[in-house]
Coordinates of N, CA and C in Angstrom, one line a residue:
Chain G
D203 N 0.8 13.6 -2.1 CA 0.2 12.6 -3.0 C 1.2 11.5 -3.2
I204 N 0.8 10.3 -3.4 CA 1.6 9.2 -3.7 C 1.9 9.2 -5.2
Q205 N 3.2 9.2 -5.5 CA 3.6 9.2 -6.9 C 3.8 7.8 -7.4
M206 N 3.3 7.5 -8.6 CA 3.5 6.2 -9.2 C 4.4 6.3 -10.4
T207 N 5.5 5.6 -10.4 CA 6.5 5.7 -11.5 C 6.5 4.3 -12.2
Q208 N 6.0 4.4 -13.5 CA 5.8 3.2 -14.3 C 6.9 3.1 -15.3
S209 N 7.4 1.9 -15.6 CA 8.4 1.6 -16.6 C 8.2 0.3 -17.3
P210 N 8.6 0.1 -18.6 CA 9.0 1.2 -19.4 C 7.9 2.0 -19.9
A211 N 8.1 3.1 -20.6 CA 7.0 3.9 -21.2 C 6.5 3.3 -22.4
S212 N 7.3 2.5 -23.1 CA 6.9 1.8 -24.3 C 7.7 0.5 -24.4
L213 N 7.1 -0.5 -25.0 CA 7.6 -1.8 -25.1 C 7.2 -2.5 -26.4
S214 N 8.2 -3.1 -27.0 CA 7.9 -3.8 -28.3 C 8.3 -5.3 -28.0
A215 N 7.3 -6.2 -28.3 CA 7.6 -7.6 -28.0 C 7.0 -8.5 -29.1
S216 N 7.4 -9.7 -29.2 CA 6.9 -10.7 -30.2 C 5.8 -11.5 -29.7
L217 N 5.0 -12.1 -30.6 CA 3.9 -13.0 -30.1 C 4.6 -14.2 -29.4
G218 N 4.0 -14.6 -28.3 CA 4.4 -15.7 -27.5 C 5.5 -15.3 -26.5
E219 N 5.9 -14.1 -26.5 CA 7.0 -13.7 -25.6 C 6.3 -13.3 -24.2
T220 N 7.2 -13.3 -23.2 CA 6.7 -12.9 -21.9 C 7.2 -11.4 -21.6
V221 N 6.3 -10.6 -21.2 CA 6.7 -9.2 -20.9 C 6.4 -8.8 -19.5
T222 N 7.1 -7.9 -19.0 CA 6.9 -7.4 -17.6 C 7.0 -5.9 -17.6
I223 N 6.0 -5.4 -16.9 CA 5.9 -3.9 -16.7 C 6.0 -3.6 -15.2
E224 N 6.8 -2.6 -14.8 CA 7.1 -2.3 -13.4 C 6.4 -1.0 -13.0
C225 N 6.1 -1.0 -11.7 CA 5.4 0.2 -11.1 C 6.0 0.4 -9.7
R226 N 6.5 1.6 -9.5 CA 7.1 1.9 -8.2 C 6.3 3.1 -7.5
A227 N 5.9 2.9 -6.3 CA 5.2 3.9 -5.5 C 6.2 4.7 -4.7
S228 N 5.9 5.9 -4.4 CA 6.8 6.8 -3.7 C 6.7 6.5 -2.2
E229 N 5.8 5.7 -1.7 CA 5.8 5.2 -0.4 C 5.0 3.8 -0.4
D230 N 5.1 3.2 0.8 CA 4.5 1.9 0.9 C 2.9 2.0 0.7
I231 N 2.4 1.2 -0.3 CA 1.0 1.2 -0.5 C 0.3 -0.1 -0.1
Y232 N 1.0 -0.9 0.6 CA 0.4 -2.1 1.2 C -0.5 -2.9 0.3
N233 N 0.0 -3.2 -0.9 CA -0.7 -4.0 -1.9 C -2.0 -3.3 -2.5
G234 N -2.2 -2.0 -2.2 CA -3.3 -1.3 -2.8 C -3.0 -0.9 -4.2
L235 N -2.9 -1.9 -5.1 CA -2.4 -1.6 -6.4 C -3.2 -2.4 -7.4
A236 N -3.7 -1.6 -8.5 CA -4.5 -2.2 -9.5 C -3.8 -2.0 -10.9
W237 N -4.0 -2.9 -11.8 CA -3.5 -2.7 -13.2 C -4.7 -2.7 -14.1
Y238 N -4.6 -1.8 -15.1 CA -5.7 -1.6 -16.1 C -5.1 -1.7 -17.5
Q239 N -5.9 -2.2 -18.4 CA -5.5 -2.3 -19.8 C -6.4 -1.4 -20.6
Q240 N -5.9 -0.6 -21.5 CA -6.7 0.3 -22.4 C -6.3 0.1 -23.8
K241 N -7.2 -0.5 -24.6 CA -6.9 -0.7 -26.0 C -7.2 0.6 -26.8
P242 N -6.6 0.7 -27.9 CA -6.8 2.0 -28.7 C -8.2 2.4 -28.9
G243 N -8.6 3.6 -28.5 CA -9.9 4.1 -28.7 C -11.0 3.5 -27.8
K244 N -10.5 2.8 -26.8 CA -11.5 2.1 -25.8 C -11.3 2.7 -24.4
S245 N -12.2 2.3 -23.6 CA -12.1 2.6 -22.1 C -11.2 1.6 -21.4
P246 N -10.5 2.1 -20.3 CA -9.7 1.1 -19.6 C -10.5 0.0 -19.0
Q247 N -9.9 -1.1 -18.8 CA -10.5 -2.3 -18.2 C -9.6 -2.8 -17.1
L248 N -10.2 -3.2 -16.0 CA -9.5 -3.8 -14.8 C -8.9 -5.1 -15.1
L249 N -7.6 -5.3 -14.8 CA -7.0 -6.6 -15.0 C -6.7 -7.3 -13.6
I250 N -6.1 -6.5 -12.8 CA -5.5 -7.0 -11.5 C -5.9 -6.0 -10.4
Y251 N -6.2 -6.5 -9.2 CA -6.3 -5.7 -8.0 C -5.7 -6.4 -6.8
N252 N -5.5 -5.6 -5.7 CA -4.8 -6.1 -4.6 C -3.4 -6.7 -5.0
A253 N -2.8 -6.0 -6.0 CA -1.5 -6.4 -6.5 C -1.4 -7.7 -7.2
N254 N -2.2 -8.7 -6.8 CA -2.0 -10.0 -7.5 C -3.3 -10.8 -7.7
S255 N -4.5 -10.2 -7.5 CA -5.8 -10.8 -7.7 C -6.3 -10.6 -9.1
L256 N -6.5 -11.7 -9.8 CA -7.0 -11.5 -11.2 C -8.5 -11.2 -11.2
H257 N -8.8 -10.2 -12.0 CA -10.2 -9.8 -12.1 C -11.0 -10.8 -12.9
T258 N -12.3 -11.0 -12.6 CA -13.1 -11.9 -13.3 C -13.0 -11.8 -14.8
G259 N -12.8 -12.9 -15.5 CA -12.8 -12.9 -16.9 C -11.5 -12.6 -17.6
V260 N -10.5 -12.2 -16.8 CA -9.2 -11.8 -17.3 C -8.4 -13.1 -17.6
P261 N -7.8 -13.2 -18.8 CA -7.0 -14.5 -19.0 C -5.9 -14.7 -18.0
S262 N -5.6 -16.0 -17.8 CA -4.6 -16.3 -16.7 C -3.2 -16.0 -17.2
R263 N -3.0 -15.6 -18.4 CA -1.6 -15.3 -18.8 C -1.2 -13.9 -18.2
F264 N -2.2 -13.2 -17.6 CA -1.9 -12.0 -16.9 C -1.7 -12.3 -15.4
S265 N -0.6 -11.7 -14.8 CA -0.4 -11.9 -13.4 C 0.2 -10.7 -12.8
G266 N 0.0 -10.5 -11.5 CA 0.6 -9.4 -10.8 C 1.3 -9.8 -9.6
S267 N 2.3 -9.1 -9.2 CA 3.1 -9.4 -8.0 C 3.7 -8.1 -7.4
G268 N 4.3 -8.3 -6.3 CA 5.0 -7.2 -5.6 C 4.5 -6.9 -4.2
S269 N 5.1 -6.0 -3.6 CA 4.7 -5.6 -2.2 C 5.5 -4.3 -1.9
G270 N 5.0 -3.6 -0.8 CA 5.7 -2.4 -0.4 C 5.5 -1.3 -1.4
T271 N 6.7 -1.0 -2.1 CA 6.6 0.1 -3.1 C 6.9 -0.4 -4.5
Q272 N 7.2 -1.7 -4.7 CA 7.5 -2.2 -6.0 C 6.5 -3.3 -6.4
Y273 N 6.0 -3.1 -7.6 CA 5.0 -4.0 -8.2 C 5.2 -4.2 -9.7
S274 N 4.7 -5.4 -10.2 CA 4.9 -5.7 -11.6 C 3.7 -6.4 -12.1
L275 N 3.5 -6.2 -13.4 CA 2.5 -6.9 -14.2 C 3.2 -7.8 -15.2
K276 N 2.9 -9.1 -15.3 CA 3.6 -10.0 -16.2 C 2.5 -10.5 -17.2
I277 N 2.9 -10.5 -18.5 CA 2.0 -11.1 -19.5 C 2.8 -12.3 -20.1
N278 N 2.3 -13.5 -19.9 CA 2.9 -14.7 -20.5 C 2.3 -14.9 -21.9
S279 N 3.2 -15.4 -22.7 CA 2.7 -15.9 -24.1 C 1.9 -14.8 -24.7
L280 N 2.5 -13.7 -25.0 CA 1.9 -12.5 -25.6 C 1.0 -12.8 -26.8
Q281 N -0.2 -12.3 -26.8 CA -1.2 -12.5 -27.9 C -1.4 -11.1 -28.6
S282 N -1.9 -11.2 -29.8 CA -2.1 -9.9 -30.6 C -3.1 -9.0 -29.9
E283 N -4.1 -9.6 -29.2 CA -5.1 -8.8 -28.6 C -4.6 -8.1 -27.3
D284 N -3.3 -8.4 -26.9 CA -2.7 -7.7 -25.8 C -2.1 -6.3 -26.1
V285 N -2.1 -6.0 -27.4 CA -1.6 -4.7 -27.8 C -2.5 -3.6 -27.2
A286 N -1.9 -2.8 -26.3 CA -2.7 -1.9 -25.6 C -1.7 -1.0 -24.7
S287 N -2.3 -0.1 -24.0 CA -1.6 0.7 -23.0 C -2.0 0.1 -21.6
Y288 N -1.0 0.0 -20.7 CA -1.3 -0.5 -19.4 C -0.9 0.5 -18.3
F289 N -1.8 0.6 -17.3 CA -1.6 1.6 -16.3 C -1.7 1.0 -14.9
C290 N -0.8 1.4 -14.0 CA -1.0 0.9 -12.6 C -1.7 2.1 -11.9
Q291 N -2.3 1.7 -10.8 CA -3.0 2.7 -9.9 C -2.9 2.3 -8.5
Q292 N -2.6 3.3 -7.6 CA -2.6 3.0 -6.2 C -4.0 3.5 -5.6
Y293 N -4.6 2.7 -4.8 CA -5.8 3.1 -4.1 C -5.6 3.0 -2.6
Y294 N -4.4 3.0 -2.1 CA -4.1 2.9 -0.7 C -4.6 4.2 0.0
D295 N -4.4 5.4 -0.7 CA -4.8 6.6 -0.1 C -5.3 7.6 -1.2
Y296 N -6.1 8.5 -0.8 CA -6.6 9.6 -1.6 C -5.4 10.7 -1.7
P297 N -5.3 11.3 -2.9 CA -5.9 11.1 -4.1 C -5.4 9.8 -4.8
Y298 N -6.3 9.0 -5.3 CA -5.9 7.8 -6.1 C -5.0 8.3 -7.2
T299 N -3.9 7.7 -7.5 CA -3.0 8.1 -8.5 C -2.6 7.0 -9.4
F300 N -2.3 7.3 -10.7 CA -2.0 6.4 -11.7 C -0.6 6.5 -12.2
G301 N 0.0 5.5 -12.7 CA 1.3 5.6 -13.4 C 1.0 6.2 -14.8
A302 N 2.1 6.6 -15.4 CA 2.0 7.3 -16.7 C 1.6 6.4 -17.9
G303 N 1.7 5.1 -17.7 CA 1.3 4.2 -18.7 C 2.5 3.5 -19.4
T304 N 2.2 2.3 -19.9 CA 3.2 1.6 -20.8 C 2.5 1.2 -22.1
K305 N 3.0 1.6 -23.2 CA 2.4 1.3 -24.5 C 3.1 0.1 -25.0
L306 N 2.3 -1.0 -25.2 CA 2.8 -2.3 -25.6 C 2.5 -2.5 -27.1
E307 N 3.5 -2.8 -27.9 CA 3.3 -3.0 -29.3 C 3.9 -4.3 -29.7
L308 N 3.5 -4.8 -30.8 CA 4.1 -6.1 -31.4 C 5.3 -5.7 -32.2
K309 N 6.3 -6.6 -32.0 CA 7.5 -6.4 -32.8 C 7.3 -7.1 -34.2
Chain T
E206 N -25.9 -7.3 -17.6 CA -24.6 -6.7 -18.0 C -24.5 -5.3 -17.4
V207 N -23.3 -5.0 -16.8 CA -23.1 -3.7 -16.2 C -22.9 -2.7 -17.3
Q208 N -23.6 -1.6 -17.3 CA -23.5 -0.5 -18.3 C -23.4 0.8 -17.6
L209 N -22.5 1.6 -18.0 CA -22.4 3.0 -17.6 C -22.3 3.9 -18.8
V210 N -23.3 4.8 -19.0 CA -23.4 5.6 -20.2 C -23.3 7.1 -19.8
E211 N -22.3 7.7 -20.2 CA -22.1 9.2 -19.9 C -22.8 10.0 -20.9
S212 N -23.1 11.2 -20.5 CA -23.7 12.2 -21.4 C -23.4 13.6 -20.9
G213 N -23.6 14.6 -21.7 CA -23.4 16.0 -21.3 C -22.1 16.7 -21.6
G214 N -21.2 15.9 -22.3 CA -19.9 16.5 -22.7 C -20.1 17.6 -23.8
G215 N -19.0 18.3 -24.1 CA -19.1 19.2 -25.2 C -18.0 20.3 -25.1
L216 N -18.2 21.3 -25.9 CA -17.2 22.4 -26.0 C -17.8 23.6 -25.1
V217 N -16.9 24.1 -24.2 CA -17.4 25.1 -23.3 C -16.2 26.1 -23.2
Q218 N -16.6 27.4 -23.0 CA -15.6 28.5 -22.8 C -15.0 28.4 -21.4
P219 N -13.8 28.9 -21.3 CA -13.2 29.0 -19.9 C -14.0 29.8 -19.0
G220 N -14.2 29.3 -17.7 CA -15.0 30.0 -16.7 C -16.4 29.6 -16.7
R221 N -16.9 28.9 -17.7 CA -18.3 28.4 -17.8 C -18.5 27.1 -17.1
S222 N -19.7 26.6 -17.1 CA -20.0 25.4 -16.4 C -20.5 24.3 -17.3
L223 N -20.5 23.1 -16.9 CA -21.0 21.9 -17.6 C -21.3 20.8 -16.6
K224 N -22.4 20.1 -16.9 CA -22.8 19.0 -16.0 C -22.8 17.7 -16.8
L225 N -22.0 16.7 -16.3 CA -22.0 15.4 -16.8 C -23.0 14.5 -16.1
S226 N -23.6 13.6 -16.8 CA -24.4 12.6 -16.2 C -23.9 11.2 -16.6
C227 N -24.2 10.2 -15.8 CA -23.8 8.8 -16.0 C -25.0 7.9 -15.6
A228 N -25.6 7.3 -16.6 CA -26.8 6.4 -16.3 C -26.2 5.0 -16.2
A229 N -26.5 4.4 -15.0 CA -26.0 3.1 -14.7 C -27.1 2.0 -14.8
S230 N -26.8 0.9 -15.2 CA -27.7 -0.2 -15.3 C -27.0 -1.6 -15.2
G231 N -27.8 -2.6 -14.9 CA -27.2 -3.9 -14.8 C -26.6 -4.3 -13.4
F232 N -26.8 -3.4 -12.4 CA -26.3 -3.7 -11.1 C -27.1 -2.8 -10.1
T233 N -27.0 -3.1 -8.8 CA -27.7 -2.3 -7.8 C -26.9 -1.1 -7.5
F234 N -27.2 0.0 -8.2 CA -26.4 1.2 -8.1 C -26.2 1.7 -6.7
S235 N -27.2 1.6 -5.9 CA -27.1 2.2 -4.5 C -26.2 1.4 -3.6
N236 N -25.7 0.2 -4.1 CA -24.7 -0.6 -3.3 C -23.3 -0.2 -3.5
Y237 N -23.0 0.7 -4.5 CA -21.6 0.9 -4.9 C -21.2 2.4 -4.8
Y238 N -19.9 2.5 -4.3 CA -19.3 3.8 -4.5 C -19.1 4.0 -6.0
M239 N -19.0 5.3 -6.4 CA -18.8 5.6 -7.8 C -17.7 6.7 -7.9
A240 N -17.1 6.8 -9.1 CA -16.0 7.8 -9.3 C -16.0 8.3 -10.7
W241 N -15.4 9.5 -10.8 CA -15.1 10.0 -12.2 C -13.5 10.0 -12.3
V242 N -13.1 9.5 -13.5 CA -11.7 9.5 -13.8 C -11.6 10.2 -15.2
R243 N -10.6 11.0 -15.4 CA -10.4 11.7 -16.7 C -9.1 11.4 -17.3
Q244 N -9.1 11.7 -18.6 CA -7.9 11.4 -19.4 C -7.8 12.5 -20.5
A245 N -6.7 13.4 -20.3 CA -6.5 14.4 -21.2 C -6.0 13.8 -22.5
P246 N -6.2 14.5 -23.7 CA -5.8 13.9 -25.0 C -4.4 13.4 -25.0
T247 N -4.2 12.2 -25.4 CA -2.9 11.5 -25.5 C -2.2 11.4 -24.1
K248 N -2.9 11.6 -23.0 CA -2.2 11.5 -21.7 C -2.7 10.3 -20.9
G249 N -2.3 10.3 -19.7 CA -2.6 9.2 -18.8 C -3.9 9.5 -18.0
L250 N -4.2 8.6 -17.1 CA -5.5 8.7 -16.3 C -5.3 9.5 -15.1
E251 N -6.4 10.2 -14.7 CA -6.3 11.0 -13.5 C -7.7 10.9 -12.8
W252 N -7.6 10.4 -11.5 CA -8.8 10.3 -10.7 C -9.3 11.8 -10.4
V253 N -10.6 12.0 -10.5 CA -11.2 13.3 -10.2 C -11.9 13.4 -8.9
A254 N -12.9 12.4 -8.7 CA -13.7 12.5 -7.5 C -14.4 11.2 -7.3
S255 N -14.7 10.9 -6.0 CA -15.5 9.7 -5.6 C -16.6 10.1 -4.7
I256 N -17.6 9.2 -4.7 CA -18.7 9.4 -3.8 C -19.1 8.1 -3.2
T257 N -19.5 8.1 -1.9 CA -20.0 6.8 -1.3 C -21.3 6.4 -1.8
N258 N -21.7 5.2 -1.5 CA -22.9 4.6 -2.1 C -24.2 5.4 -1.6
S259 N -24.2 6.0 -0.5 CA -25.3 6.8 0.0 C -25.3 8.2 -0.5
G260 N -24.1 8.6 -0.9 CA -23.9 10.0 -1.3 C -23.5 10.9 -0.1
G261 N -23.3 10.3 1.0 CA -23.1 11.1 2.2 C -21.7 11.6 2.3
S262 N -20.7 11.0 1.6 CA -19.4 11.5 1.6 C -18.8 11.6 0.2
T263 N -18.0 12.7 0.0 CA -17.4 12.9 -1.3 C -15.9 13.2 -1.2
Y264 N -15.2 12.9 -2.2 CA -13.7 13.1 -2.2 C -13.3 13.7 -3.5
Y265 N -12.3 14.6 -3.5 CA -11.9 15.3 -4.7 C -10.4 15.4 -4.8
R266 N -9.9 15.5 -6.0 CA -8.5 15.9 -6.1 C -8.4 17.4 -5.9
D267 N -7.2 17.8 -5.4 CA -7.1 19.2 -5.1 C -7.4 20.2 -6.2
S268 N -7.0 19.8 -7.4 CA -7.1 20.8 -8.5 C -8.6 21.0 -8.9
V269 N -9.5 20.2 -8.5 CA -10.9 20.5 -8.8 C -11.8 20.8 -7.6
K270 N -11.2 20.7 -6.4 CA -11.9 21.0 -5.2 C -12.4 22.4 -5.2
G271 N -13.7 22.6 -4.9 CA -14.3 23.9 -4.9 C -14.9 24.3 -6.2
R272 N -14.5 23.6 -7.3 CA -15.1 23.9 -8.6 C -16.0 22.8 -9.1
F273 N -15.7 21.5 -8.8 CA -16.5 20.4 -9.2 C -17.3 19.8 -8.1
T274 N -18.4 19.3 -8.4 CA -19.3 18.6 -7.4 C -19.8 17.3 -7.9
I275 N -19.4 16.2 -7.2 CA -19.9 14.9 -7.6 C -21.2 14.6 -6.8
S276 N -22.2 14.1 -7.4 CA -23.4 13.7 -6.7 C -24.1 12.5 -7.4
R277 N -25.1 12.0 -6.7 CA -25.8 10.9 -7.3 C -27.3 10.9 -6.9
D278 N -28.1 10.2 -7.7 CA -29.5 10.0 -7.5 C -29.7 8.5 -7.5
N279 N -29.8 7.9 -6.4 CA -29.9 6.4 -6.4 C -31.3 5.9 -6.9
A280 N -32.3 6.8 -6.8 CA -33.6 6.4 -7.4 C -33.6 6.3 -8.9
K281 N -32.7 7.1 -9.5 CA -32.6 7.2 -10.9 C -31.3 6.4 -11.4
S282 N -30.6 5.8 -10.5 CA -29.3 5.1 -10.9 C -28.4 6.0 -11.7
T283 N -28.3 7.2 -11.3 CA -27.5 8.2 -12.1 C -26.5 8.9 -11.2
L284 N -25.3 9.0 -11.8 CA -24.2 9.8 -11.2 C -24.0 11.1 -12.0
Y285 N -23.6 12.1 -11.2 CA -23.4 13.4 -11.9 C -22.0 14.0 -11.5
L286 N -21.6 14.9 -12.4 CA -20.4 15.7 -12.1 C -20.7 17.1 -12.6
Q287 N -20.9 18.0 -11.6 CA -21.1 19.4 -12.0 C -19.8 20.1 -12.0
M288 N -19.4 20.7 -13.1 CA -18.1 21.3 -13.3 C -18.3 22.8 -13.5
D289 N -17.8 23.6 -12.6 CA -17.9 25.0 -12.7 C -16.5 25.6 -12.8
S290 N -16.5 26.9 -13.2 CA -15.2 27.6 -13.4 C -14.2 26.8 -14.2
L291 N -14.6 26.3 -15.3 CA -13.8 25.4 -16.1 C -12.6 26.1 -16.6
R292 N -11.5 25.3 -16.7 CA -10.2 25.8 -17.2 C -9.7 24.9 -18.4
S293 N -8.8 25.5 -19.1 CA -8.3 24.7 -20.3 C -7.7 23.4 -19.9
E294 N -7.1 23.3 -18.7 CA -6.5 22.1 -18.2 C -7.5 21.0 -17.8
D295 N -8.8 21.4 -17.8 CA -9.9 20.4 -17.5 C -10.3 19.6 -18.8
T296 N -9.7 20.1 -19.9 CA -10.1 19.4 -21.2 C -9.6 17.9 -21.1
A297 N -10.6 17.0 -21.3 CA -10.3 15.6 -21.2 C -11.5 14.8 -21.6
T298 N -11.3 13.5 -21.7 CA -12.4 12.5 -21.7 C -12.7 12.1 -20.3
Y299 N -13.9 12.3 -19.8 CA -14.3 11.9 -18.4 C -15.1 10.6 -18.4
Y300 N -14.5 9.7 -17.6 CA -15.1 8.4 -17.5 C -15.8 8.2 -16.2
C301 N -17.0 7.7 -16.3 CA -17.8 7.3 -15.1 C -17.3 5.9 -14.7
T302 N -17.0 5.6 -13.5 CA -16.5 4.3 -13.1 C -17.2 3.8 -11.8
R303 N -17.3 2.5 -11.8 CA -17.9 1.8 -10.6 C -16.7 1.4 -9.7
D304 N -16.8 1.7 -8.4 CA -15.8 1.3 -7.5 C -16.1 0.0 -6.8
M305 N -15.3 -1.0 -7.1 CA -15.5 -2.4 -6.6 C -15.1 -2.4 -5.2
G306 N -16.0 -2.8 -4.3 CA -15.6 -3.0 -2.9 C -15.4 -1.7 -2.1
A307 N -15.8 -0.5 -2.7 CA -15.6 0.7 -2.0 C -14.2 1.0 -1.5
R308 N -13.2 0.7 -2.4 CA -11.9 1.0 -1.9 C -11.0 1.5 -3.0
G309 N -11.6 1.9 -4.2 CA -10.8 2.6 -5.2 C -10.4 1.8 -6.4
V310 N -10.9 0.5 -6.4 CA -10.6 -0.3 -7.6 C -11.8 -0.1 -8.6
M311 N -11.5 0.4 -9.8 CA -12.5 0.7 -10.8 C -12.8 -0.5 -11.7
D312 N -13.9 -1.2 -11.4 CA -14.1 -2.5 -12.1 C -15.1 -2.4 -13.3
A313 N -15.6 -1.2 -13.5 CA -16.5 -0.9 -14.7 C -16.3 0.5 -15.1
W314 N -16.2 0.7 -16.4 CA -16.0 2.1 -17.0 C -17.0 2.3 -18.0
G315 N -17.4 3.6 -18.1 CA -18.3 4.0 -19.2 C -17.4 4.2 -20.5
Q316 N -18.1 4.7 -21.5 CA -17.4 4.9 -22.8 C -16.7 6.3 -22.8
G317 N -17.0 7.1 -21.9 CA -16.4 8.4 -21.8 C -17.2 9.5 -22.4
A318 N -17.0 10.7 -21.8 CA -17.7 11.9 -22.3 C -16.6 13.0 -22.5
S319 N -16.5 13.5 -23.7 CA -15.4 14.4 -24.1 C -15.8 15.9 -23.7
V320 N -14.9 16.5 -23.0 CA -15.1 17.9 -22.5 C -13.9 18.7 -23.1
T321 N -14.2 19.7 -23.8 CA -13.2 20.6 -24.3 C -13.5 22.0 -23.8
V322 N -12.5 22.6 -23.1 CA -12.6 23.9 -22.6 C -11.7 24.9 -23.4
S323 N -12.4 25.7 -24.2 CA -11.6 26.6 -25.1 C -12.5 27.8 -25.5
S324 N -11.8 28.9 -25.8 CA -12.5 30.1 -26.2 C -12.6 30.1 -27.7

């Protein structure tokens, strides 16, 4: 199975700040990488797919980048509604696997 | 509006069975691969199983292979997950998801069905 190592596990940032979350795959996943946002008590929502494609309706302050085994999610100008947990997922191969998540809080 | 509504969750004893259903609306169900993803309490996300749009092929994670069966009824726009020989480690919220582009990207999620396996 492809292991997804996500960091940091938790993050505290101020409104307006830029934050970056990293995800490392145990092997090359050829940009088969998605990012999801899960707000407290809610279902996950797709943010990014193909490593850098913004899903319909997602604010442009979210962006994804990376290749090979290293990927990142960047949130520019942090808003209060961005408080959530974020998960990366590889879909290059079965079984699909997720990172352990990053819990983002406001400072 | 795309909607996925799960039902059938509950408390069940180890070794018993449970069947989850997911009613889909707002899109042409028969055009999409579908999947179940679960999340244990205060834990991360774990892919469970996927099914092709026709239902002709299915895929499972190793820990549920032989115990869980994913299926669909395209005439009823409904996805199912039959869970047999349940274990305590299957305790989780189970999400029905739509697979965008038949490649593992989950672009729509249900509200989740809670399954607790305990004696």
